[in-house]
Tab-separated table of C-alpha atoms and ligand atoms in Angstrom:
chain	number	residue	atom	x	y	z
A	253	UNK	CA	94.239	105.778	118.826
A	254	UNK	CA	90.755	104.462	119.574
A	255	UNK	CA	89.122	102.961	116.597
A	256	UNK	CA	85.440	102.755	115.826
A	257	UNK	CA	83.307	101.166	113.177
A	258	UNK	CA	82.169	103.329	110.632
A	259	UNK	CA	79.262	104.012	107.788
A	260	UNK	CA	81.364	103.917	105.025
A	261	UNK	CA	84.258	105.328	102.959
A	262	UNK	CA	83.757	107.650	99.752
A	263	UNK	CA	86.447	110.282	98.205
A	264	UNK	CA	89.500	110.584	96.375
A	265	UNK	CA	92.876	110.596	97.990
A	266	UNK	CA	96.309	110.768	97.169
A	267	UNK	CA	98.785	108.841	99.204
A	268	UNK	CA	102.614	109.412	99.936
A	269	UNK	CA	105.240	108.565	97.597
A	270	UNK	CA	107.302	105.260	97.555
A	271	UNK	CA	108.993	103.953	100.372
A	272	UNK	CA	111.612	102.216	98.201
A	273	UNK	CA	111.976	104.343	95.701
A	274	UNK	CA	112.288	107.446	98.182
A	275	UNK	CA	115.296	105.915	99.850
A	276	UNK	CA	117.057	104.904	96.998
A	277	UNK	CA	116.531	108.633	95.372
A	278	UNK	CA	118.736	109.808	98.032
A	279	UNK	CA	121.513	107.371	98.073
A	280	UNK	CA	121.855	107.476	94.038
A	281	UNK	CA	121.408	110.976	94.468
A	282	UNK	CA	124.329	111.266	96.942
A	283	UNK	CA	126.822	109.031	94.788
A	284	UNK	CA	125.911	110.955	91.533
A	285	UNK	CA	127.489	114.003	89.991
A	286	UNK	CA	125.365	116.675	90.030
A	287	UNK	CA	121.716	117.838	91.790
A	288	UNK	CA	119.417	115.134	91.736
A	289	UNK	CA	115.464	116.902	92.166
A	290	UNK	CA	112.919	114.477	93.948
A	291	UNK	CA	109.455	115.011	94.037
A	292	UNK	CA	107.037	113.531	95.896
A	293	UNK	CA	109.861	112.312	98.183
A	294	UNK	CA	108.236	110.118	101.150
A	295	UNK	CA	108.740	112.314	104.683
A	296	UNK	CA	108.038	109.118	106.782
A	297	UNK	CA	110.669	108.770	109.726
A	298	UNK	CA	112.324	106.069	108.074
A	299	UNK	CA	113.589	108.302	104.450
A	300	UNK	CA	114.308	110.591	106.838
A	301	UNK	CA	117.332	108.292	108.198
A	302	UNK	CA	118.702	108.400	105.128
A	303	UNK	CA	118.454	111.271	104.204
A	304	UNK	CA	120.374	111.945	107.613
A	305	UNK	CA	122.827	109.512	107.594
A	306	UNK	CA	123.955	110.628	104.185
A	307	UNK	CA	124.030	114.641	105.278
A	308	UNK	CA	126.353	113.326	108.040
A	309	UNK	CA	128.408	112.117	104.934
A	310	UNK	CA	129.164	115.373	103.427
A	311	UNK	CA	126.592	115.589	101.230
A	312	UNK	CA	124.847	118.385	100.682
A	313	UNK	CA	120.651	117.703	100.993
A	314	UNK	CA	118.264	120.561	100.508
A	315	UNK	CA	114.620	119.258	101.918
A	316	UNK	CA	111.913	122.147	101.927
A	317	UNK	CA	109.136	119.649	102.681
A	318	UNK	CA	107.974	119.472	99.065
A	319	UNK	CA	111.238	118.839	96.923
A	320	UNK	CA	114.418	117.612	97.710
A	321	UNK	CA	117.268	118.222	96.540
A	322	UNK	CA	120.487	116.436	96.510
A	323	UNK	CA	123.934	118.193	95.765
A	324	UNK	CA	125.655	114.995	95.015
A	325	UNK	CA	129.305	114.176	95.580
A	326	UNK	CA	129.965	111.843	93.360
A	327	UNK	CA	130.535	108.164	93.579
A	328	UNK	CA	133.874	109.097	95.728
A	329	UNK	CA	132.555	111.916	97.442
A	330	UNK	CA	131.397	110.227	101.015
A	331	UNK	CA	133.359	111.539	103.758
A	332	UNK	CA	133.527	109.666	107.219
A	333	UNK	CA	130.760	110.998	109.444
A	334	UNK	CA	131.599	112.061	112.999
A	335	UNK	CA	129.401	109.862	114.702
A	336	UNK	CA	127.563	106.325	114.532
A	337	UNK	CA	125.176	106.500	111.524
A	338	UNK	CA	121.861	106.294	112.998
A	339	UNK	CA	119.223	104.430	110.792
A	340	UNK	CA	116.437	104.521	113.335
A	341	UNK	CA	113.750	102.156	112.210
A	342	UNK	CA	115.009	101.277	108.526
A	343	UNK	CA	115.745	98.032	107.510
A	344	UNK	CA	116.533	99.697	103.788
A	345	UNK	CA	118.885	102.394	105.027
A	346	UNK	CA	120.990	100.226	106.929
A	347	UNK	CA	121.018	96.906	104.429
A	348	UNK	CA	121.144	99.356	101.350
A	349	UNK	CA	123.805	101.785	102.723
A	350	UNK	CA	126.168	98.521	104.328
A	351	UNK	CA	126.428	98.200	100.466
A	352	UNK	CA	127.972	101.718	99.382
A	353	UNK	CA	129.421	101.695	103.297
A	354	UNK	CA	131.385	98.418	102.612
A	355	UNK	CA	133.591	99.944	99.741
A	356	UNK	CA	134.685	103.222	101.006
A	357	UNK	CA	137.901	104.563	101.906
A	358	UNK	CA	137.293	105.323	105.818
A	359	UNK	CA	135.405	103.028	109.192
A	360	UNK	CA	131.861	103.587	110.152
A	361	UNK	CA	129.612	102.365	112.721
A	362	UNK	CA	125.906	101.801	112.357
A	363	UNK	CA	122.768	101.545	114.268
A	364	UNK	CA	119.283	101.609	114.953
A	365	UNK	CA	116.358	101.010	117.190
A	366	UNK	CA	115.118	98.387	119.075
A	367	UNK	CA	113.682	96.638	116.584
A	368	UNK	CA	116.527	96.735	113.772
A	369	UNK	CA	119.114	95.760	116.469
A	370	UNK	CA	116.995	92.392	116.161
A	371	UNK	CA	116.893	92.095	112.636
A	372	UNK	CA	119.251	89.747	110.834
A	373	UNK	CA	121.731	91.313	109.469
A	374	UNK	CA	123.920	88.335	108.136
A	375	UNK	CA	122.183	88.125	104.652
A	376	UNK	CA	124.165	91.229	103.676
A	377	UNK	CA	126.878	90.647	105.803
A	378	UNK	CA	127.735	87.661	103.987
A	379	UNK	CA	127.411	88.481	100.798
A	380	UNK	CA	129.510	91.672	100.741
A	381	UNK	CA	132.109	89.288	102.939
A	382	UNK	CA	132.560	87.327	99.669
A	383	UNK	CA	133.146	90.833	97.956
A	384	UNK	CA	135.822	91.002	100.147
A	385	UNK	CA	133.807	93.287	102.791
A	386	UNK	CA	135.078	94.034	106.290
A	387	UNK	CA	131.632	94.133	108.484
A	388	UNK	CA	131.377	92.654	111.912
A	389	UNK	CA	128.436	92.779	113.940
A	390	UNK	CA	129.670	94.007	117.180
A	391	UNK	CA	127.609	92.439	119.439
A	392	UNK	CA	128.797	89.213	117.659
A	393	UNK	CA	124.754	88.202	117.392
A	394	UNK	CA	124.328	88.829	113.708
A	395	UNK	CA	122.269	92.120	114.137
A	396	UNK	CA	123.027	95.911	114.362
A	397	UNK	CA	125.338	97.941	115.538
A	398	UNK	CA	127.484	97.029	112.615
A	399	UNK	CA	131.401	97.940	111.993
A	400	UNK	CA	132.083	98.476	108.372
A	401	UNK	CA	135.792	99.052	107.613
A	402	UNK	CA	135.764	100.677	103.416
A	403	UNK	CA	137.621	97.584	101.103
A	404	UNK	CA	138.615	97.387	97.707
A	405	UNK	CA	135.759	95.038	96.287
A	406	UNK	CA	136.154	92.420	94.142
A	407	UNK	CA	133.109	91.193	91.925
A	408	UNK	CA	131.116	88.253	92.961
A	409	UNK	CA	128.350	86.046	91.190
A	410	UNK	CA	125.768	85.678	94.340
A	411	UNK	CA	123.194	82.648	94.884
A	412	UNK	CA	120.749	84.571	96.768
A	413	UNK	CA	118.848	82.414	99.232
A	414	UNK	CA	116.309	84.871	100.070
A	415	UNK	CA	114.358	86.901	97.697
A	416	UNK	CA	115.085	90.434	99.430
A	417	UNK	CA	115.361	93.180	97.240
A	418	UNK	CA	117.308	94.896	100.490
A	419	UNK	CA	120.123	92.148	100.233
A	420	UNK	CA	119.916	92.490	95.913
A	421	UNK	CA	120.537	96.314	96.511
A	422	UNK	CA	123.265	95.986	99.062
A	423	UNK	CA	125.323	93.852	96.752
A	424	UNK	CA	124.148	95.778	93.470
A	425	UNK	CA	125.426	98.964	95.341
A	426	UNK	CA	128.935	97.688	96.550
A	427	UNK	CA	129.249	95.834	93.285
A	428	UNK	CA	129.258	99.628	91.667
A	429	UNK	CA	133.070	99.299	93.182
A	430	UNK	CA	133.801	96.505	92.558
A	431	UNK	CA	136.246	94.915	90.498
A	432	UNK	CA	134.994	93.138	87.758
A	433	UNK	CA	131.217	92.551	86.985
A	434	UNK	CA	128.340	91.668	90.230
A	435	UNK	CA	125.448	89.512	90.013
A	436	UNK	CA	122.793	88.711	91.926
A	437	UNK	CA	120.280	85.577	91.601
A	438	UNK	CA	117.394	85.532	93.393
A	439	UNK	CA	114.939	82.426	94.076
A	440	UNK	CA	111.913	84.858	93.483
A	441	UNK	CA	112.485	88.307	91.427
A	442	UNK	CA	112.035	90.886	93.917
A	443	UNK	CA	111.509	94.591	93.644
A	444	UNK	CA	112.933	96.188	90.874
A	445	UNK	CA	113.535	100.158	91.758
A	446	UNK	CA	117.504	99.790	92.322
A	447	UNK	CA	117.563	97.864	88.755
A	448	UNK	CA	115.386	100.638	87.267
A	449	UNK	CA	117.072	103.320	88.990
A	450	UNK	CA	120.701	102.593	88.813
A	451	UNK	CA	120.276	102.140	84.888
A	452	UNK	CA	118.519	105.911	84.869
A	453	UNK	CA	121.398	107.189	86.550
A	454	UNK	CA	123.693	105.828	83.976
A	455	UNK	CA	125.070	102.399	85.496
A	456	UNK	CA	125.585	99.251	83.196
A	457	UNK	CA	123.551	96.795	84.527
A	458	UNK	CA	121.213	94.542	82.912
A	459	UNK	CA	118.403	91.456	83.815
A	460	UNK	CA	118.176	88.363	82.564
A	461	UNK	CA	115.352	86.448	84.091
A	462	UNK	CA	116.008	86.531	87.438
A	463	UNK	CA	119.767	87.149	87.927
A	464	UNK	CA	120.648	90.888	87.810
A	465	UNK	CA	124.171	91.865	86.592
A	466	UNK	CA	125.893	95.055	86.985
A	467	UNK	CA	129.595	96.442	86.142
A	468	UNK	CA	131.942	98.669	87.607
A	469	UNK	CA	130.850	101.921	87.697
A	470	UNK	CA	133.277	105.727	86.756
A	471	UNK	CA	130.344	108.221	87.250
A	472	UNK	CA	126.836	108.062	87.947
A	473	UNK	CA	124.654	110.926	86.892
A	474	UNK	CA	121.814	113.181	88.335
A	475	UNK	CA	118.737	113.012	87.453
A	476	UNK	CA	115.029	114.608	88.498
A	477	UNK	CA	113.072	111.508	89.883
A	478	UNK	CA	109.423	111.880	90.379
A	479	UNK	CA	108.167	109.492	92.683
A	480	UNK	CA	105.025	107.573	92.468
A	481	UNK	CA	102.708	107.384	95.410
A	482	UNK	CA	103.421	103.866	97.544
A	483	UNK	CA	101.372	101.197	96.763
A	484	UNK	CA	102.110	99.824	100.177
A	485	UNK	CA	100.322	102.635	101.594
A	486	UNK	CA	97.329	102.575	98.829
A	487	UNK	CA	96.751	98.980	100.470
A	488	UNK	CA	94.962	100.183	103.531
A	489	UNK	CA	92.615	102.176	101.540
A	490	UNK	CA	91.983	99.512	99.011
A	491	UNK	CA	91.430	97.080	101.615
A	492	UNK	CA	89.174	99.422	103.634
A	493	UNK	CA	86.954	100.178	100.314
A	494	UNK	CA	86.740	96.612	99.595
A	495	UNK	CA	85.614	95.321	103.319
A	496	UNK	CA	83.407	98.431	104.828
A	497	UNK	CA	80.018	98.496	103.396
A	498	UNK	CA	78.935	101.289	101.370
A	499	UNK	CA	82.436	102.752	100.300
A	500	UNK	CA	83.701	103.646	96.938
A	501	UNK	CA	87.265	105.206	96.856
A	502	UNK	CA	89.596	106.627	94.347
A	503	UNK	CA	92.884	106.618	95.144
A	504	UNK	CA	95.634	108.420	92.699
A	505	UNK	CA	98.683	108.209	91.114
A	506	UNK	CA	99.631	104.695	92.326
A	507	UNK	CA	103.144	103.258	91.642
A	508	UNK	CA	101.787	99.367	89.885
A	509	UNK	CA	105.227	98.368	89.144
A	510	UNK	CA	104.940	94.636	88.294
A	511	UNK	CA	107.523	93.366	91.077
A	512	UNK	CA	105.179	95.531	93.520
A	513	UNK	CA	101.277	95.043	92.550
A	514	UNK	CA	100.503	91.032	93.965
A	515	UNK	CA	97.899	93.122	95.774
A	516	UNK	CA	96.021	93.677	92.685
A	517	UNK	CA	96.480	90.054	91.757
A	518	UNK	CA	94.638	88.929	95.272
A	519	UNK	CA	92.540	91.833	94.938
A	520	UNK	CA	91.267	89.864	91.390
A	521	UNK	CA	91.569	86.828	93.016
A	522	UNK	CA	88.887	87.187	95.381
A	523	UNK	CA	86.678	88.863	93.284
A	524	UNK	CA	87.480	92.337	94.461
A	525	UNK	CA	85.486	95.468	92.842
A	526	UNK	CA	88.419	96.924	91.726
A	527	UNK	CA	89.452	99.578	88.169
A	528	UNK	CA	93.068	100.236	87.885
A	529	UNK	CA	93.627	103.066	85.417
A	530	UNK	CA	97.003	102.958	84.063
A	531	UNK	CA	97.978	106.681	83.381
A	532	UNK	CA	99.976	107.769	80.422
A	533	UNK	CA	103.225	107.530	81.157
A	534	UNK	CA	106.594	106.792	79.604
A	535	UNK	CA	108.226	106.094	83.172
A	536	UNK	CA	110.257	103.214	83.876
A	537	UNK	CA	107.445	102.676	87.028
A	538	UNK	CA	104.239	102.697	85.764
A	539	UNK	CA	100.970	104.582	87.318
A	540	UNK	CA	97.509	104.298	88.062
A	541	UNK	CA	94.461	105.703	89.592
A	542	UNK	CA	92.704	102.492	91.519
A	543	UNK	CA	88.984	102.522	92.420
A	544	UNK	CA	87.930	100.045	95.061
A	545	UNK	CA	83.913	99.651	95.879
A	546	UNK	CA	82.722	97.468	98.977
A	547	UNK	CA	83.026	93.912	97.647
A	548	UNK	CA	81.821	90.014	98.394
A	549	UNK	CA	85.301	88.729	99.170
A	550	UNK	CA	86.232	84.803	98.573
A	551	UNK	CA	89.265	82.791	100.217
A	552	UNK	CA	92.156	82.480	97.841
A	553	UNK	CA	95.862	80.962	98.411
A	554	UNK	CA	98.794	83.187	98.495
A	555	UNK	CA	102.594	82.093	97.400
A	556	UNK	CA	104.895	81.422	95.715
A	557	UNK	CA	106.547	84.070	93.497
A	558	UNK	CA	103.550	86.254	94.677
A	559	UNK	CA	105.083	86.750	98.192
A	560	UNK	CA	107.990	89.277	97.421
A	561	UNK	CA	105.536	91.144	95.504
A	562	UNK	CA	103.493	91.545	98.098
A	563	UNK	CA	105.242	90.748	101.416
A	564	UNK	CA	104.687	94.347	103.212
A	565	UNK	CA	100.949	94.589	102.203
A	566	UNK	CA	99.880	90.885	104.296
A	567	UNK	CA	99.210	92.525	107.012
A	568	UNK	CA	96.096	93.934	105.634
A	569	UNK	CA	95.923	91.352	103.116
A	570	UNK	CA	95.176	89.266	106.276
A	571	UNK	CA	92.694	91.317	107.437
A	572	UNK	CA	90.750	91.009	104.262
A	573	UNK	CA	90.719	87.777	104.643
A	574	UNK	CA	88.771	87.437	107.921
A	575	UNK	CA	85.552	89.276	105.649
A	576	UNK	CA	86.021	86.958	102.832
A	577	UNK	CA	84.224	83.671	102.317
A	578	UNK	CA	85.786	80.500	102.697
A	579	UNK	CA	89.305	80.295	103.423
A	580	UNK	CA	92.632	82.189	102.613
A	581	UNK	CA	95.990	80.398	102.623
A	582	UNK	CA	99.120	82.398	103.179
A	583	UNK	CA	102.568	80.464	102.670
A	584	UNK	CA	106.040	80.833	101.123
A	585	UNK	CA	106.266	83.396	103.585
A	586	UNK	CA	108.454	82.888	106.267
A	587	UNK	CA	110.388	86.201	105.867
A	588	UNK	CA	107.045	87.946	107.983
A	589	UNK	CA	109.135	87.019	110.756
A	590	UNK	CA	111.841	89.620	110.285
A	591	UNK	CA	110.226	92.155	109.410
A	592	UNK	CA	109.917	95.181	111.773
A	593	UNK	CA	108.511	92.851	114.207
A	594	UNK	CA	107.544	89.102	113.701
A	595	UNK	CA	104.344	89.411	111.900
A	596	UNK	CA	103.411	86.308	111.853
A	597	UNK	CA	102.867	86.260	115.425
A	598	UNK	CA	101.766	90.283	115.471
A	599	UNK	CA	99.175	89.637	113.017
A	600	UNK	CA	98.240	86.315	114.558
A	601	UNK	CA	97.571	87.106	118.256
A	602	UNK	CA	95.967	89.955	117.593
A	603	UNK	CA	93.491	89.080	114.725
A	604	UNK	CA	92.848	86.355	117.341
A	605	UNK	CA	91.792	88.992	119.517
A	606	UNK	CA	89.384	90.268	117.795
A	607	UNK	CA	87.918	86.934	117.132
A	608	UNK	CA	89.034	86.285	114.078
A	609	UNK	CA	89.541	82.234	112.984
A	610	UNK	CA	93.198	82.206	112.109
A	611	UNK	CA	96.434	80.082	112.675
A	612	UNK	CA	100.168	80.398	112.356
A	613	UNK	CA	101.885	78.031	110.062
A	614	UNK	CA	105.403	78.208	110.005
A	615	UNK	CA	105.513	80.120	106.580
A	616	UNK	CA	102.113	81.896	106.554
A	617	UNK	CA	98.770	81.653	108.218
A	618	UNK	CA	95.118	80.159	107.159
A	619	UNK	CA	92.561	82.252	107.832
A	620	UNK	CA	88.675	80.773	107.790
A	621	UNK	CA	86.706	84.209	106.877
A	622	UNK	CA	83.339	84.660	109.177
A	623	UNK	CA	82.419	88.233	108.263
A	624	UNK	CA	82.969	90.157	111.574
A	625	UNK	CA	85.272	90.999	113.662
A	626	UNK	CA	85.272	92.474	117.668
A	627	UNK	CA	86.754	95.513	118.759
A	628	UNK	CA	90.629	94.571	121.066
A	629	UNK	CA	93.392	96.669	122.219
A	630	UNK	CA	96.307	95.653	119.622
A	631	UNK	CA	99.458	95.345	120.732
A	632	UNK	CA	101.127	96.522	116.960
A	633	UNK	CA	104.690	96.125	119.024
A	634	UNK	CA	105.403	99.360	117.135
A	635	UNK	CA	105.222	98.088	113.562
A	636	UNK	CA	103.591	100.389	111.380
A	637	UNK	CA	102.506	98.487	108.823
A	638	UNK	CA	100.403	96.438	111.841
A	639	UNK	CA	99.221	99.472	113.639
A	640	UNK	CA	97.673	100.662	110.088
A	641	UNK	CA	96.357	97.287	109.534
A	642	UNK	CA	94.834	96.830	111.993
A	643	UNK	CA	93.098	100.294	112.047
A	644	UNK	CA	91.341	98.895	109.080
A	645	UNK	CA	90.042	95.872	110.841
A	646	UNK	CA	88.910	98.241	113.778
A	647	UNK	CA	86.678	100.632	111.588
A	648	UNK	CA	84.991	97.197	110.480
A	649	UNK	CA	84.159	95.878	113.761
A	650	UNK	CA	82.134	96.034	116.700
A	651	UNK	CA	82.664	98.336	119.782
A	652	UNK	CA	85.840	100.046	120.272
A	653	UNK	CA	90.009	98.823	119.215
A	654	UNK	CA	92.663	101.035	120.751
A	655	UNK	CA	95.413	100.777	118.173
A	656	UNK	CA	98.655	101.155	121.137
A	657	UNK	CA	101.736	103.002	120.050
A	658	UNK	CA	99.814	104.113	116.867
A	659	UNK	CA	102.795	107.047	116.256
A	660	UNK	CA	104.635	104.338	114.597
A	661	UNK	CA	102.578	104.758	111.393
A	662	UNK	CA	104.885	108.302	110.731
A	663	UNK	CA	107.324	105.047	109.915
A	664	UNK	CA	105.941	104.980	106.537
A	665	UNK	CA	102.872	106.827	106.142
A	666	UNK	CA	102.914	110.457	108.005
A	667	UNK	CA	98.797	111.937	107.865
A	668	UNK	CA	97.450	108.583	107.643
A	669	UNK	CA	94.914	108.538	110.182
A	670	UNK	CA	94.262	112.495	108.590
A	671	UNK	CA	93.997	110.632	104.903
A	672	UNK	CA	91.297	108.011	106.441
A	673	UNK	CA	89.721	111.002	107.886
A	674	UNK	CA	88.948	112.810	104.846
A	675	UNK	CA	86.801	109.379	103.969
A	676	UNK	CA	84.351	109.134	106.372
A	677	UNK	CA	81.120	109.926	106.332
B	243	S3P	C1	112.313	96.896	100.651
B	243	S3P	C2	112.356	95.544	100.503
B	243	S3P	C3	111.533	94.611	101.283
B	243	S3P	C4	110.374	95.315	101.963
B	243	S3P	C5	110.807	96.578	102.623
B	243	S3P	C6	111.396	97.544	101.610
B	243	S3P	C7	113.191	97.740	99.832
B	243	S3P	O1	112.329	94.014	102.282
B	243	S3P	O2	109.754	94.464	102.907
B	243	S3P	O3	109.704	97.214	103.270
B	243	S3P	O4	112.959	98.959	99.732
B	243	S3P	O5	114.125	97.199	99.234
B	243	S3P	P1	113.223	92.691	101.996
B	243	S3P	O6	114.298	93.034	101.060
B	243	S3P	O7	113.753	92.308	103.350
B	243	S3P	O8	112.263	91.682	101.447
């Protein structure tokens, strides 16, 4: 996808639904009694995989495009699939699903692409081990293809040294078997939706601060789930408005939940032209209409307990950054590198080659902002959220950046480059 700059932005868009909360609609949906409705689902590749790899469980998944539909089987209903369980590009699927996987009564095998077969896989391996889990990682490396052999679960109070909301689902989701009450502590409170969900569907679980406890589960029940459009994917559009001269975009129906909007926070941070409209709504995830106008940026430091509610949006947080005055300070955020590909480096090199001031730290990056950037060809080693990143940076620079692989943005955000489209004038 070649990539030019442009005049400006102006419109009002609506963006695809959650990422999170799409995949966990189907797995809650699968181990409830009852038809679970889901609109707004998210039909990026990677929601797909789960919705797949739970058909290929017995369970019963009506998707017209629009709704979906899940004929759950209840919380014993899972029959062995036939084949490996393929969970393509999807860190969720396959650290979410290990959970429920871990505690039924047959074997499965799992797998994905290139890039999850490099993705560590031992944070949920270990934890569910102490449940009593049998997983082994069968090229012995810590990574997919995984072996899960169903247990009987016991209980477990778990020290979580990474704030992951994958690795607090996992456990949340095998602790719905277990025998006597889960918890999970996390160093930073991660995203809520399992928490939020899992108590809509009828499951006892509670939240004290930042330790999340849930009990042994009979029945979990269906419910209609509405999802909220991904404020992971508003974040290109908000950054876009904010850098390109002359733009004012609306974009609606945002999901704001407070473990998911640092993005706001930085937006605020560095001065950002920004009106978040909360909509009426008695939902346990709040909504909003954002409006974003072309904005005088300034440098700001990012960290802390900031990063997991953040983490997927620093790609483009990054490329805000090189327009903004002064400096920006990413740190506390070491997990970049295991994300779908090692963004550190992926946002490093090539910000770098479009001669942007940056530098890798070994938790973060420091970018000095100097207002411009130059066209490059961007290697986004097939990471969505990099290819749409840097998209944004190439409709702000000069001549021409060739966004390679750029498919990989039906990951998470199918129509994108149709959505951006719509804006230009
Ligand atoms: C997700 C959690 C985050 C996030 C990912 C989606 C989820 O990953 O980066 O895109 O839906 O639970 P970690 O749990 O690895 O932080």
């Amino acid at each position: 996808m070649i990539i030019k700059r442009i005049k400006g932005l102006s419109g009002e868009i609506s963006i695809p639904g959650d990422k999170s909360i799409s995949h966990r609609s189907i797995m809650l949906g699968s181990l409830a009694k009852g038809d679970t409705e889901v609109y707004g689902f998210l039909q990026g590749a990677d929601c797909l995989s789960s919705i797949s790899c739970f058909k290929a469980m017995g369970v019963d998944i009506e998707n017209d495009g629009s709704k979906v539909i899940i004929h759950g089987n209840g919380l014993y209903g899972l029959r062995k699939p036939s084949d490996i369980l393929d969970v393509g590009n999807s860190g969720t699927t396959i650290r979410l699903m290990s959970g429920i996987l871990a505690a039924q009564d047959f074997d499965v095998r799992v797998d994905g692409d290139a890039s999850i077969r490099k993705r560590p896989m031992g944070r949920i391996m270990n934890p569910l081990g102490l449940m009593g889990a049998d997983i082994r990682s069968i090229n012995d490396n810590g990574c997919a293809p995984l072996a899960i052999s169903g247990r009987k679960l016991k209980g477990i109070h778990y020290e979580s040294p990474v704030a992951s909301a994958q690795v607090k689902s996992g456990v949340l989701f095998a602790g719905l078997y277990a025998e006597g009450e889960t918890s999970v502590t996390e160093p930073y409170v991660s995203r809520n939706h399992t928490e939020l969900m899992l108590k809509d569907f009828g499951a006892d679980i509670r939240t004290v601060d930042k330790t999340v406890t849930v009990a042994p589960a009979k029945e979990l029940y269906a419910r209609r789930i509405d999802v909220p459009g991904d404020i992971s994917s508003a974040a290109y559009f908000i950054a876009a408005g904010l850098i390109i001269d002359n733009s004012c975009i609306t974009i609606k129906n945002v999901g704001i939940n407070p473990t998911r909007d640092g993005i706001l926070e930085v937006c605020s941070m560095m001065g950002a032209d920004i009106i978040v409209e909360e909509i009426n709504n008695d939902s346990a995830e709040p909504v909003a209409d954002i409006t974003v106008r072309t904005s005088s940026l300034r440098g700001c430091v990012i960290g802390g307990e900031l990063i997991p509610r953040l983490i997927d949006e620093i790609p483009v947080i990054a490329v805000m950054a090189c327009f903004a005055e002064g400096t920006t300070t990413i740190k506390d955020a070491g997990e970049l590198k295991v994300k779908e590909s090692n963004r550190i480096d992926t946002i490093v090199n090539n910000l770098k080659a479009m001669g942007a001031d940056i530098e890798a730290t070994d938790d973060g990056m420091i970018i000095n902002g100097k207002g411009d950037l130059k066209g490059a060809s961007i290697d986004c080693k097939a990471d969505h959220r990099v290819a749409m990143s840097f998209t944004v940076a190439g409709l702000n620079a000069d001549g021409e950046t060739d966004i390679v692989g750029s498919e990989c943005v039906d990951i998470s955000f199918p129509g994108f480059f149709d959505t951006l489209n719509m804006l230009v004038f």
